[in-house]
XYZ file of C-alpha atoms in Angstrom:
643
model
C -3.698 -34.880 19.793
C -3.078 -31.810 17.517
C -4.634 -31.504 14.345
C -2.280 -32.538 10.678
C -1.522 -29.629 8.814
C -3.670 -28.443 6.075
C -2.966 -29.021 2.312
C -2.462 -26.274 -0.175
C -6.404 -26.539 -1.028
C -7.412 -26.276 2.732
C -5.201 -23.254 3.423
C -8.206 -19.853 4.100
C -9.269 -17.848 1.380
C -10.670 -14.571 0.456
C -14.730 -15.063 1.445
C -16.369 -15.424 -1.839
C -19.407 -12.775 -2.919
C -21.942 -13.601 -0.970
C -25.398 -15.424 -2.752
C -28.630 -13.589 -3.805
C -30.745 -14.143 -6.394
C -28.930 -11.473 -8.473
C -25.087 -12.472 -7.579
C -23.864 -12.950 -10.985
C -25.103 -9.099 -11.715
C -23.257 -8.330 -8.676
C -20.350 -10.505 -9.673
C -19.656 -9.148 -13.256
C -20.129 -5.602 -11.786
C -17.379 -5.742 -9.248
C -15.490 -7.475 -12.121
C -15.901 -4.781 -14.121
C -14.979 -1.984 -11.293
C -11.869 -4.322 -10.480
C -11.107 -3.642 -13.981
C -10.187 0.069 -13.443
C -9.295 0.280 -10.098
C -6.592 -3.372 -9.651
C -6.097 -3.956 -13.299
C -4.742 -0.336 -14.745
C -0.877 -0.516 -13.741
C -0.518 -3.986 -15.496
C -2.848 -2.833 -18.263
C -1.020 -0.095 -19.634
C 2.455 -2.030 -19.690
C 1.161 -2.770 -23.313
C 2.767 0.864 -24.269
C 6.059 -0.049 -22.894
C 6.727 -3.133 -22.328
C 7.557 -5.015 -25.613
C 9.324 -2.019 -26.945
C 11.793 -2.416 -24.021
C 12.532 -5.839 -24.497
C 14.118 -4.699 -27.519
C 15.338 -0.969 -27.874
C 16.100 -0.883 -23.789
C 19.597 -0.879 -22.641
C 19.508 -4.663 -22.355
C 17.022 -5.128 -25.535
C 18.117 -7.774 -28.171
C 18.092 -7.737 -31.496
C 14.333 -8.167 -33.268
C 15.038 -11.399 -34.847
C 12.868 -13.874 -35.418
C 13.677 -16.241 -33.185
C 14.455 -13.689 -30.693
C 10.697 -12.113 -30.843
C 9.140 -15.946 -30.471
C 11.664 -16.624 -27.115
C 10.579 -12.665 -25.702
C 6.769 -13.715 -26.429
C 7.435 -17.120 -24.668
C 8.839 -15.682 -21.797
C 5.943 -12.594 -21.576
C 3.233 -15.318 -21.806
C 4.907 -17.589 -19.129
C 5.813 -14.962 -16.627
C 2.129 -13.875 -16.531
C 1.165 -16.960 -16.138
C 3.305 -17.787 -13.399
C 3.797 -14.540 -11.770
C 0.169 -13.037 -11.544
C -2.050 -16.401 -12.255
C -0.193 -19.350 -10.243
C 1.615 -16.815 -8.080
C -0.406 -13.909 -6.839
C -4.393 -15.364 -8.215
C -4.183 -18.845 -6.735
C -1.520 -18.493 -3.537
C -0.757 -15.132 -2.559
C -5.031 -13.993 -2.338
C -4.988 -16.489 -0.042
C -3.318 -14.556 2.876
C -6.309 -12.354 3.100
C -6.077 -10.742 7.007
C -9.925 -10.475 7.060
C -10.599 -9.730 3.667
C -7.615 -7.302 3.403
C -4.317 -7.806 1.113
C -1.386 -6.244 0.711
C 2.610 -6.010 2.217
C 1.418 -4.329 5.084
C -1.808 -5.890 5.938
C 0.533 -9.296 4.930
C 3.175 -8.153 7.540
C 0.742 -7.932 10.590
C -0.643 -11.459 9.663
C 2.498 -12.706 9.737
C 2.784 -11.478 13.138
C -0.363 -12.283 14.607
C -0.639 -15.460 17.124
C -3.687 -16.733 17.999
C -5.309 -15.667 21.158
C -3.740 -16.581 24.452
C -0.123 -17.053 22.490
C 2.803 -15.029 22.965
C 3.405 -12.205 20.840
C 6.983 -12.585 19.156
C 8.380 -9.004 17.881
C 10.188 -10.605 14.893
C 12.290 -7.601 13.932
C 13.189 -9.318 10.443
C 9.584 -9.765 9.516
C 9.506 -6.356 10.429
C 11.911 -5.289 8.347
C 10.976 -6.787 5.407
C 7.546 -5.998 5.668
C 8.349 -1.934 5.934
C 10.605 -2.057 3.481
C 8.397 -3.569 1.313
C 5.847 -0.810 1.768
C 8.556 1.767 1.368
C 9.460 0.445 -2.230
C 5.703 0.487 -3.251
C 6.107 4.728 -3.046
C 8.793 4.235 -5.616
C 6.353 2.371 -7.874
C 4.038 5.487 -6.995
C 5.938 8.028 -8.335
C 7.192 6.409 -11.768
C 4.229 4.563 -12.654
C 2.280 7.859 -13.196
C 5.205 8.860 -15.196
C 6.233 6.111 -17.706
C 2.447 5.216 -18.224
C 1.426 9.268 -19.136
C 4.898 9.365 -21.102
C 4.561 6.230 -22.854
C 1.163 7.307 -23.938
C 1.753 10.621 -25.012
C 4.672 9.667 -26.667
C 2.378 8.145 -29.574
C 1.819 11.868 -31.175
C 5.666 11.558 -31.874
C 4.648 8.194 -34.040
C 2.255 10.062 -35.886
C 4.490 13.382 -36.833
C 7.914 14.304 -35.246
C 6.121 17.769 -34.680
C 4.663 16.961 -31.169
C 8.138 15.404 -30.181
C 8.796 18.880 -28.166
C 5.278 18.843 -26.546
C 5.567 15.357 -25.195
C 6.735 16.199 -21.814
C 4.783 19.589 -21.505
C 1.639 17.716 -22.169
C 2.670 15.052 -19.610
C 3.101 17.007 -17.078
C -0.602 18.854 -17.906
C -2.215 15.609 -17.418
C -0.430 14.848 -13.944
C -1.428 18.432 -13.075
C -4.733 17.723 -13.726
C -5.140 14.448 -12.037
C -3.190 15.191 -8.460
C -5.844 18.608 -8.478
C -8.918 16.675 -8.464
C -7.598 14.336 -5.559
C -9.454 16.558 -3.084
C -12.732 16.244 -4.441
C -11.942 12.200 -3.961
C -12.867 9.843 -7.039
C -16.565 8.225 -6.405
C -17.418 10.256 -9.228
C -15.266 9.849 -12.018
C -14.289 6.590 -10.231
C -17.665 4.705 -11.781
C -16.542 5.498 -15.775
C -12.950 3.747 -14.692
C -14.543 0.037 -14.664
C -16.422 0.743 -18.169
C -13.308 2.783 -19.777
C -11.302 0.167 -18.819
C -12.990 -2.616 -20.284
C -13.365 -0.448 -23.600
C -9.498 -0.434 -23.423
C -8.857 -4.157 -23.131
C -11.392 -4.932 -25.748
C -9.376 -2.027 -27.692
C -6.148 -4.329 -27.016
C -7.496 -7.314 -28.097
C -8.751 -5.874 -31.314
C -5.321 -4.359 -32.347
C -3.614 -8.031 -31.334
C -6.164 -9.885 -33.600
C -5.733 -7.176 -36.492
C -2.038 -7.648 -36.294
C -1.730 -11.957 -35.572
C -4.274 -11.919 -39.006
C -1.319 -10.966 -41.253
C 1.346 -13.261 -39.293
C -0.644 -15.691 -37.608
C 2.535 -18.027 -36.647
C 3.087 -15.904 -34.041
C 1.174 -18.182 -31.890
C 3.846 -20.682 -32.303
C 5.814 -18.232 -29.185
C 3.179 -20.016 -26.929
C 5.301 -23.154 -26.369
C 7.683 -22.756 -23.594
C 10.359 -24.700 -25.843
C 11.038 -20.781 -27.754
C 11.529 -19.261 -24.381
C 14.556 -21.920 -23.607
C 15.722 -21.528 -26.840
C 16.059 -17.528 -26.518
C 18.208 -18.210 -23.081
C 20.603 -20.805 -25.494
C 20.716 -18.523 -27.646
C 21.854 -15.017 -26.314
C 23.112 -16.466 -22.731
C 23.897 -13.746 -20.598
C 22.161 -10.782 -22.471
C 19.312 -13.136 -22.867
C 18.681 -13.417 -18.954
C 19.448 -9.655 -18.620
C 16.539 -9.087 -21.194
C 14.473 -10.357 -18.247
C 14.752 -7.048 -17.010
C 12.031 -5.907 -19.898
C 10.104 -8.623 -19.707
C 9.197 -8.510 -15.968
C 7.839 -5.112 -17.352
C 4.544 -6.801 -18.123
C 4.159 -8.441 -14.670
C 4.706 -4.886 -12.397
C 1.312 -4.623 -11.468
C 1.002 -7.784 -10.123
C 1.349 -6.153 -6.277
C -1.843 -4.208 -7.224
C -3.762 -7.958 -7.553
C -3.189 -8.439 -3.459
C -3.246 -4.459 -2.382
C -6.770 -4.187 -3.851
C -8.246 -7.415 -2.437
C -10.467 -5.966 -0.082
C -11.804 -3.624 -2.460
C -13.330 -6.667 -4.561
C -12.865 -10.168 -3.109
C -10.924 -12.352 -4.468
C -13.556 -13.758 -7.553
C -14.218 -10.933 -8.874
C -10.370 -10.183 -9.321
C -10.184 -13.467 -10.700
C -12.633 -13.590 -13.227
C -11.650 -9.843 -14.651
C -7.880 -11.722 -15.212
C -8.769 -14.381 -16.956
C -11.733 -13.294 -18.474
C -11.096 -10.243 -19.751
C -7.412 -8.744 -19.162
C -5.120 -11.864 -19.437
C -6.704 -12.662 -23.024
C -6.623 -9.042 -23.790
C -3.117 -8.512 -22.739
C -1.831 -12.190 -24.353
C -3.894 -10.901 -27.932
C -1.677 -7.458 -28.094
C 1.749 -8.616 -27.606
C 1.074 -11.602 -29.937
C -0.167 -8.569 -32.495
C 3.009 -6.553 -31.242
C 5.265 -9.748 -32.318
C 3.511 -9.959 -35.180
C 4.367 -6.658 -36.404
C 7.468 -7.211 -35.335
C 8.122 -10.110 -37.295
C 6.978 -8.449 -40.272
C 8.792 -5.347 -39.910
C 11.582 -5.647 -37.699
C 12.118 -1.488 -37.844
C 8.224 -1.228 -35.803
C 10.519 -2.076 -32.171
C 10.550 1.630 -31.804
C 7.223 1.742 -30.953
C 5.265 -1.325 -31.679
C 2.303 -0.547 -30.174
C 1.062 2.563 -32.189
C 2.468 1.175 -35.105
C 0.043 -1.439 -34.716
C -3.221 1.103 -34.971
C -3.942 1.541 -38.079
C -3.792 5.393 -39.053
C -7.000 6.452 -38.892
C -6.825 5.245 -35.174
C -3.843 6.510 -34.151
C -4.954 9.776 -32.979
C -8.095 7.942 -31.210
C -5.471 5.589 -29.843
C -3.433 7.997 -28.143
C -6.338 9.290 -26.314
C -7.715 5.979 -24.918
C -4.420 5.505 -23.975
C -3.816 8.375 -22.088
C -7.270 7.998 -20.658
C -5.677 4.641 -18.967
C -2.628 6.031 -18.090
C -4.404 8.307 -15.738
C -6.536 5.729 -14.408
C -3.594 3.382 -13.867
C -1.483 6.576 -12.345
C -4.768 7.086 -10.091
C -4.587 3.481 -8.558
C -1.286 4.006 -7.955
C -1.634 7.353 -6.296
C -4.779 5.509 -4.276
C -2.461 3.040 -2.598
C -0.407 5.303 -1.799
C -3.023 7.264 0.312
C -4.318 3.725 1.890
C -0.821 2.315 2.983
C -0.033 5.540 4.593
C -3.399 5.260 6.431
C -2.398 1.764 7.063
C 1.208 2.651 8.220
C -0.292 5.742 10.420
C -2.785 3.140 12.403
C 0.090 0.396 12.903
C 2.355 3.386 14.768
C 4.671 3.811 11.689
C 3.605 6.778 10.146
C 3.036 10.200 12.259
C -0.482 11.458 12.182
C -1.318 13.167 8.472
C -4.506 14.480 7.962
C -6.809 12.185 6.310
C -9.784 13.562 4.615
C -12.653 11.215 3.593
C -14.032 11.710 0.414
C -17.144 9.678 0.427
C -19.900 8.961 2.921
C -20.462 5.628 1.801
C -17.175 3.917 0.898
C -14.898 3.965 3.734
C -11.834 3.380 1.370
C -12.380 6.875 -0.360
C -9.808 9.011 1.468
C -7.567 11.771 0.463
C -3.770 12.454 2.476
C -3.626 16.178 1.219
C 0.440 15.706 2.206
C 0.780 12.565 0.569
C -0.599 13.649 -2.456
C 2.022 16.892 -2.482
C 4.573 14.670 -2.195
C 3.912 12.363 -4.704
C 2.718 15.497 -7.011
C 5.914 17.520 -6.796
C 8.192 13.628 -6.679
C 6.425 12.827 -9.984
C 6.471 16.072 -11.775
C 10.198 16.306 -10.635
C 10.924 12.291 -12.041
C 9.184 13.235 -15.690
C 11.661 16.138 -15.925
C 14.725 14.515 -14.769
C 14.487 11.164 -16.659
C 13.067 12.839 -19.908
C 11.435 10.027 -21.837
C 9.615 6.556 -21.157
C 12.700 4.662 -21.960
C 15.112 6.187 -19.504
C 12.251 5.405 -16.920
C 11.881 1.744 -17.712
C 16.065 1.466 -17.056
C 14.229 2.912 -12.904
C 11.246 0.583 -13.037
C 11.320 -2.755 -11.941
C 13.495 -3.218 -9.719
C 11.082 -1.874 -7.111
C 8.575 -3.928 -7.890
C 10.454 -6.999 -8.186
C 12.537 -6.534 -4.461
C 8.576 -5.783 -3.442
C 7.286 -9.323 -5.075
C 10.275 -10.986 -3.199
C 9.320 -9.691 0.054
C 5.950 -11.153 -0.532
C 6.895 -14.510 -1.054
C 9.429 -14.597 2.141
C 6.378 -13.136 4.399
C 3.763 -16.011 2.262
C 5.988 -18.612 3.265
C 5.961 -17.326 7.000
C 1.920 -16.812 7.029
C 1.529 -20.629 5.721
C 4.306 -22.229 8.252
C 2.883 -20.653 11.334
C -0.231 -18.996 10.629
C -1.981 -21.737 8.976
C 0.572 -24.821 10.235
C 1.567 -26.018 6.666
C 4.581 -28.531 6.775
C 7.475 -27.330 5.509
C 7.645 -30.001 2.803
C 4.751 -28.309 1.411
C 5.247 -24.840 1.751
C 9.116 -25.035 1.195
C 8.892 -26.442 -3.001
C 6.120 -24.178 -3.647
C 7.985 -20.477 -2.065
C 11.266 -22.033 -3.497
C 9.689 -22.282 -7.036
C 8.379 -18.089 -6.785
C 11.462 -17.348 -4.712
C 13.468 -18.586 -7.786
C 11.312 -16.596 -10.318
C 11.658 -13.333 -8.285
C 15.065 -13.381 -7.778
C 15.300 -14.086 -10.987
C 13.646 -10.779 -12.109
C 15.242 -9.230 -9.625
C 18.946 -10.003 -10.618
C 17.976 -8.961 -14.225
C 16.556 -5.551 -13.083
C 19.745 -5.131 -10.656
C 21.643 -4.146 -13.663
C 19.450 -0.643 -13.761
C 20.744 0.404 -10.810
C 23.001 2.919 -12.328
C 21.416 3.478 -14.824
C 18.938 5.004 -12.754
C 17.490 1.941 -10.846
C 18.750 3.534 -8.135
C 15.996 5.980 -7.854
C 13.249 4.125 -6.414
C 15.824 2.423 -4.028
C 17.181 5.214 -2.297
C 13.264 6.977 -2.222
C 12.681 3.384 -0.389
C 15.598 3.762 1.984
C 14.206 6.864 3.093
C 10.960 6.002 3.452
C 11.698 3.314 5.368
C 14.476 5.008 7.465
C 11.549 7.502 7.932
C 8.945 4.938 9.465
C 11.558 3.087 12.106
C 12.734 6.098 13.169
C 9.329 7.029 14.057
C 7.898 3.419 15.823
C 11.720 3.709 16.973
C 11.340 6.651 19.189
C 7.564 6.883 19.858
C 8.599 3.029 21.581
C 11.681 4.987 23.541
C 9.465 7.772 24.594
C 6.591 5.751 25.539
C 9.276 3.977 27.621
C 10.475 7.403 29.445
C 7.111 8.320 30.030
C 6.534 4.965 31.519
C 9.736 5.384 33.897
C 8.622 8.525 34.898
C 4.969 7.157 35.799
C 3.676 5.465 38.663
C 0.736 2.737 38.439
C -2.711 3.788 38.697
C -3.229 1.224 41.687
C -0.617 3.424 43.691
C -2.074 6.860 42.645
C -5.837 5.825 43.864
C -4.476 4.142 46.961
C -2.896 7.612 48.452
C -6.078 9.363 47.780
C -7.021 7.969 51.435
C -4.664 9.391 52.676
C -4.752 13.050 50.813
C -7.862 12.982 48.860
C -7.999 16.154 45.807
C -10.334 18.136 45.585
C -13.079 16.960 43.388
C -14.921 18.935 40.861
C -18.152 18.561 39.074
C -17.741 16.958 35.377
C -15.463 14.635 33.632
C -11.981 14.685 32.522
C -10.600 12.869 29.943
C -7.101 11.323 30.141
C -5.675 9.915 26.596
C -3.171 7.637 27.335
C -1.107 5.123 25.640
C -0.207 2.943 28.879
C -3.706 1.070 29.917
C -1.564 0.240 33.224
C 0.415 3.444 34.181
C -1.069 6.867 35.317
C -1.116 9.623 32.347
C 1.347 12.453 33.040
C -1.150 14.440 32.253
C -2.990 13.055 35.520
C -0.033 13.996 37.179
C 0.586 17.495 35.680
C -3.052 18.530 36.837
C -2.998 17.510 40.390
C 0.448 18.784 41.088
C -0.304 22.286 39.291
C -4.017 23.023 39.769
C -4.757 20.723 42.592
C -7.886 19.498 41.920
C -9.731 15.966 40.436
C -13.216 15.445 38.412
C -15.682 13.480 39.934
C -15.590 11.007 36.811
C -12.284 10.472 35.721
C -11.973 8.949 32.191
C -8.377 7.174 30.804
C -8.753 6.330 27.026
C -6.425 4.183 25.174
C -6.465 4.105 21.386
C -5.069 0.518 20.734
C -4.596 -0.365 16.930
C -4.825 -3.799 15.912
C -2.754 -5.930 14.041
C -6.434 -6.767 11.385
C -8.044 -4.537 9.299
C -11.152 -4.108 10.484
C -12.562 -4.266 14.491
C -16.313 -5.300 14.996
C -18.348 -2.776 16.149
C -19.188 -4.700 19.373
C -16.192 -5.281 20.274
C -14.299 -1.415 19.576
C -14.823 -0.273 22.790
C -14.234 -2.212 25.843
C -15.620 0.263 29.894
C -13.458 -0.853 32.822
C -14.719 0.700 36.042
C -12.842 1.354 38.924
C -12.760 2.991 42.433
C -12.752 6.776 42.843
C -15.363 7.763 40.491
C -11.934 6.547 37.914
C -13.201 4.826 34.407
C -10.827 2.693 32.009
C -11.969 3.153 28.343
C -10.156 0.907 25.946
C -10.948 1.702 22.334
C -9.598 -0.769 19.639
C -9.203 -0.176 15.747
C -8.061 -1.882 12.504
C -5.278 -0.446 10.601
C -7.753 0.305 7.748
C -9.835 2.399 10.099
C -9.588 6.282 12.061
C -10.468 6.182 15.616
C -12.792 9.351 16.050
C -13.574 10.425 19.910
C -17.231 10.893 19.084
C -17.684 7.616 17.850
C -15.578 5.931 20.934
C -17.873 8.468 23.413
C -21.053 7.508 21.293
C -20.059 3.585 22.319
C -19.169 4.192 25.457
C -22.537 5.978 26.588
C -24.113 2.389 25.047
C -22.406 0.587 26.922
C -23.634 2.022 30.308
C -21.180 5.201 31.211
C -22.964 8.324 31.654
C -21.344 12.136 31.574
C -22.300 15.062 29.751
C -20.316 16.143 26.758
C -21.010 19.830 27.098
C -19.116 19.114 31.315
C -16.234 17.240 29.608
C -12.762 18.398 29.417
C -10.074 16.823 27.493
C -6.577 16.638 28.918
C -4.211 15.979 26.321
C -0.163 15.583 26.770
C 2.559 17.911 24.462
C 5.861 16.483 25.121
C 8.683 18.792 24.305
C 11.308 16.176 22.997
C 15.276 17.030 23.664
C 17.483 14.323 21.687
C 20.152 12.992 24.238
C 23.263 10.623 24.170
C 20.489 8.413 26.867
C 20.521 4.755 25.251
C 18.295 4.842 22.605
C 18.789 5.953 18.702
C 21.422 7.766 17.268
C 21.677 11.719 18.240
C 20.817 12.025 14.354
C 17.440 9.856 14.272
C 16.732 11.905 17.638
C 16.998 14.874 16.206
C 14.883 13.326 13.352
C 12.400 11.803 15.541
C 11.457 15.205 17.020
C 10.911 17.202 13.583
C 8.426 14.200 12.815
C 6.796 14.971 16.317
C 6.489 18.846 15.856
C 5.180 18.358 12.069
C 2.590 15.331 13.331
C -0.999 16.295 13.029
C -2.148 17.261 16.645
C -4.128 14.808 18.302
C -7.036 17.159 18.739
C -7.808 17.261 14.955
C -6.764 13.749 14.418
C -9.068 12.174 16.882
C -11.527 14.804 16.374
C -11.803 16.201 19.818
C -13.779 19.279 20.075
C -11.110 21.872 20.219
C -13.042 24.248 22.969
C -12.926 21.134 25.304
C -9.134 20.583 25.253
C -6.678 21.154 28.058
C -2.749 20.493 26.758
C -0.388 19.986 29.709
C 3.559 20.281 28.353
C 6.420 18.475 29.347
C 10.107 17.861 28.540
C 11.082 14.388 27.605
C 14.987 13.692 27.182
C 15.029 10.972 24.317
């Protein structure tokens, strides 16, 4: 008799911070460090965000009743975008502590153990795609938040106007150079600065609600409904400034495993929801005072003495918020590299102790020279918000769609209870969504077609490394046959071991083949390694490396990893000497296979993503410095595949 399915408040969650006589301490710390690492994207939207909602393309006019109905509408869409949405649903879908699109996509495609495995190529899709957007939010994130910043010299004296973008671009300079030296360092001040710039936010909302203080009135929903009456169709289009406050809601779920969920939790609504809720009530304030203030409410909410100070702090969270950015950019290409997406980039860990500390040297070029080159071509803060958002908000919708799949057949939850709830944040996203899909031309079409080719990019790649493990297959012959016409013609066998990477646990590695058809001759201990990658973050130590022996003096090594980890060959060897196989390092050859690849009108991809496919292969990190094979013990047999 099979089980009923679970309610909403049975579905898994995120494992809670585990008890010890000092767990609060603990607790509030990783509060506070989830304060500058998950909450700066959304925590600098304070610079741009209300400003927008008026003086944007699509801004209305600073009315009263239009500043109560935008206030309505901010406090309701963080409500029910990061705390219904994203706090108590989405941080549910942890795949073992992990969040995020990716590490969201694989759940959605995992089936419990002894269940077939279903390639659904539209999860797929959407999943990828979803990732691919997120490097759009990576490049103008950095941007608007630096730019919006710096732009607050301009409030104090039209002098700096022409040093704006100069200074910008300084500051990004200066933040992509110390990526190498990784962020452990200056990462412990982030938590602390952060929380100095929330409390900052909260003090400039209470100094500017003391002088209006019906501003609070915007609280009830009822001024929201009245704004859409009101302006109709430019009213929902003014969405598209609103969902500004909201775009670093993705960050909540990306950074889960960083945290836990609590500790996310109780730096939102203890510290940065009230925070964030306090300035644009001052904003409105000010607004409702002086209408004239839209151009730039939130400096001219500092008082003068602090505006200079302000500016500062606020570029000081910029970069932090432009840093978080840049670090999920290096983690989902780490994430994308283990899940066969991605061709091998060097990754370069920063920190002995926190396994998350890496640095992509190529990522962070890219994203360097993309962001540099989007501060020059869009100019100013406001021509970037017109870009921003509609990223994000395609990226929130994919989230839902892949929720709803995780809770129907992950966790078995009827479909009259998952169905009302993904409808209600379905509506709300497309809702954003449609009101951002008016920026498209006016420059919305930036992140979009930096998505399409990231994403073109990635399929092209699990595209033809699938079609090339498939010609290498064809041309194979199974292990079973190889070792049963050694009685017939045994090889020559020579003292040591060789070492056969191979992505085919079944078939015989060319490589195999190469060597006894060119130099004639077979190891005494003959070792086939397969790399698998799991579809879950992180793979037990125990169970990483699995020693199959077989006849011949032949060994099967299966090594299994996460998508959040790097497989390193002294680590798999280290394992596989506890677990009973013996050979000397020092008498240990590596035989590695370079295949030559020659696109073809063969079934397969388009002669374009062929040609495509084999400038990703030539520019891939070579396996010997990927895995971290000693490079004096490496043998490279070549061969020419026809795609």
């Amino acid at each position: 008799m099979s089980a009923s399915p679970p309610s909403l408040s049975s579905l898994p969650s995120v494992p809670s911070v585990p008890e010890a006589p000092d767990s609060n301490k603990r607790l509030a710390a990783l509060a506070i460090g989830a304060l500058g690492i998950v909450y700066g994207d959304i925590g600098t939207s304070p610079l741009y965000a209300l400003r927008e909602c008026f003086t944007g393309e699509h801004g209305v006019a600073p009315t009263h009743d239009n500043v109560l109905g935008v206030l309505s509408l901010i406090f309701w869409a963080l409500i029910m975008v990061v705390s219904v949405k994203y706090l108590v649903f989405v941080m549910r879908a942890d795949n073992r502590g992990e969040g995020g699109i990716l590490a969201l996509m694989a759940l959605a495609m995992q089936r419990k153990r002894g269940e077939e495995v279903k390639v659904r190529p539209v999860v797929i899709t959407f999943g990828l795609f979803g990732a691919a957007l997120l490097y759009g939010d990576g490049l103008i994130t950095p941007a608007i938040s630096v730019l919006s910043a710096v732009e607050g010299l301009s409030v104090a004296t039209p002098m700096f106007e022409a040093y704006i973008r100069p200074l910008t671009i300084l500051v990004l300079v200066g933040l992509f150079l110390i990526q190498r030296h990784g962020t452990a360092g200056i990462g412990a001040i982030f938590g602390p600065f952060m929380l100095l710039w929330f409390l900052s936010l909260a003090a400039l909302g209470v100094h500017g609600m003391v002088t209006y203080p019906a501003v609070l009135g915007a609280l009830s929903p009822l001024n929201g409904v009245h704004f859409f009456v009101a302006n109709k169709g430019h009213g929902f289009l003014a969405l598209g400034g609103v969902f500004l406050v909201v775009t670093g809601g993705e960050a909540l779920y990306a950074d889960m495993g960083h945290f836990g969920a609590k500790p996310i939790k109780l730096a939102w609504f203890g510290v940065v929801l009230p925070s964030l809720m306090l300035n644009y009530m001052g904003q409105g304030a000010l607004l409702l005072r002086e209408p004239s203030a839209a151009r730039n409410p939130f400096f001219l909410l500092a008082p003068d003495w602090a505006l200079y100070p302000l500016v500062a702090l606020s570029t000081g969270a910029a970069v932090i918020a432009a840093q978080a950015l840049i670090s999920g950019a290096f983690s989902i290409t780490q994430q994308a590299i283990q899940l066969g997406y991605t061709p091998r980039l060097e990754v370069v860990h920063t920190s002995a102790e926190e396994r998350g500390q890496i640095y992509l040297p190529g990522i962070n070029l890219a994203l360097f020279v993309g962001v540099i080159l989007t501060v020059l071509g869009f100019k100013s803060s406001t021509n970037l918000a017109a870009a921003y958002g509609i990223a994000v908000s395609t990226a929130m919708s994919i989230t839902t769609v892949l929720a709803y799949v995780v809770a129907r057949e992950r966790w078995n939850v009827s479909r009259a209870v998952a169905l009302p709830v993904a409808s209600i944040f379905a509506i709300m996203d497309l809702s954003f969504f449609s009101a951002n899909a008016v920026k498209i031309a006016a420059g919305g079409w930036f992140p979009l077609l930096l998505a399409l080719v990231v994403f073109t990019l990635m399929t092209t790649w699990k595209r033809g490394r699938d079609i090339l493990a498939q010609r290498l297959r064809s041309s194979s012959i199974p292990l079973t046959q190889l070792l049963e016409s050694f009685g017939d013609h045994p090889p020559v066998r020579v003292s040591g071991t060789a070492i056969f990477m191979t992505g085919n646990p079944e078939g015989t590695p060319p490589a195999l083949l190469h060597n006894l058809k060119h130099n004639k001759v077979l190891h005494e201990q003959v070792m086939l390694l397969t790399i698998a990658s799991e579809d879950v973050p992180h793979v037990p130590g125990e169970e990483r490396v699995e020693v199959i022996r077989l006849e011949a003096g032949f060994v099967r090594v299966i090594s299994r990893h996460g998508f959040m980890e790097n497989p390193s060959i002294p680590e798999i060897l280290k394992r596989a000497r506890e677990k009973g196989l013996q050979f000397n390092l020092m008498g240990t050859s590596f035989f590695l296979g370079r295949e030559t690849l020659i696109p073809s009108k063969k079934p397969g991809m388009a002669m374009w993503r062929e040609a495509l496919f084999a400038w990703m292969s030539r520019n891939a990190r070579s396996a010997t410095s990927y895995f971290r094979i000693p490079p004096n013990r490496v043998v490279e047999l070549g061969a020419q595949v026809e795609l």
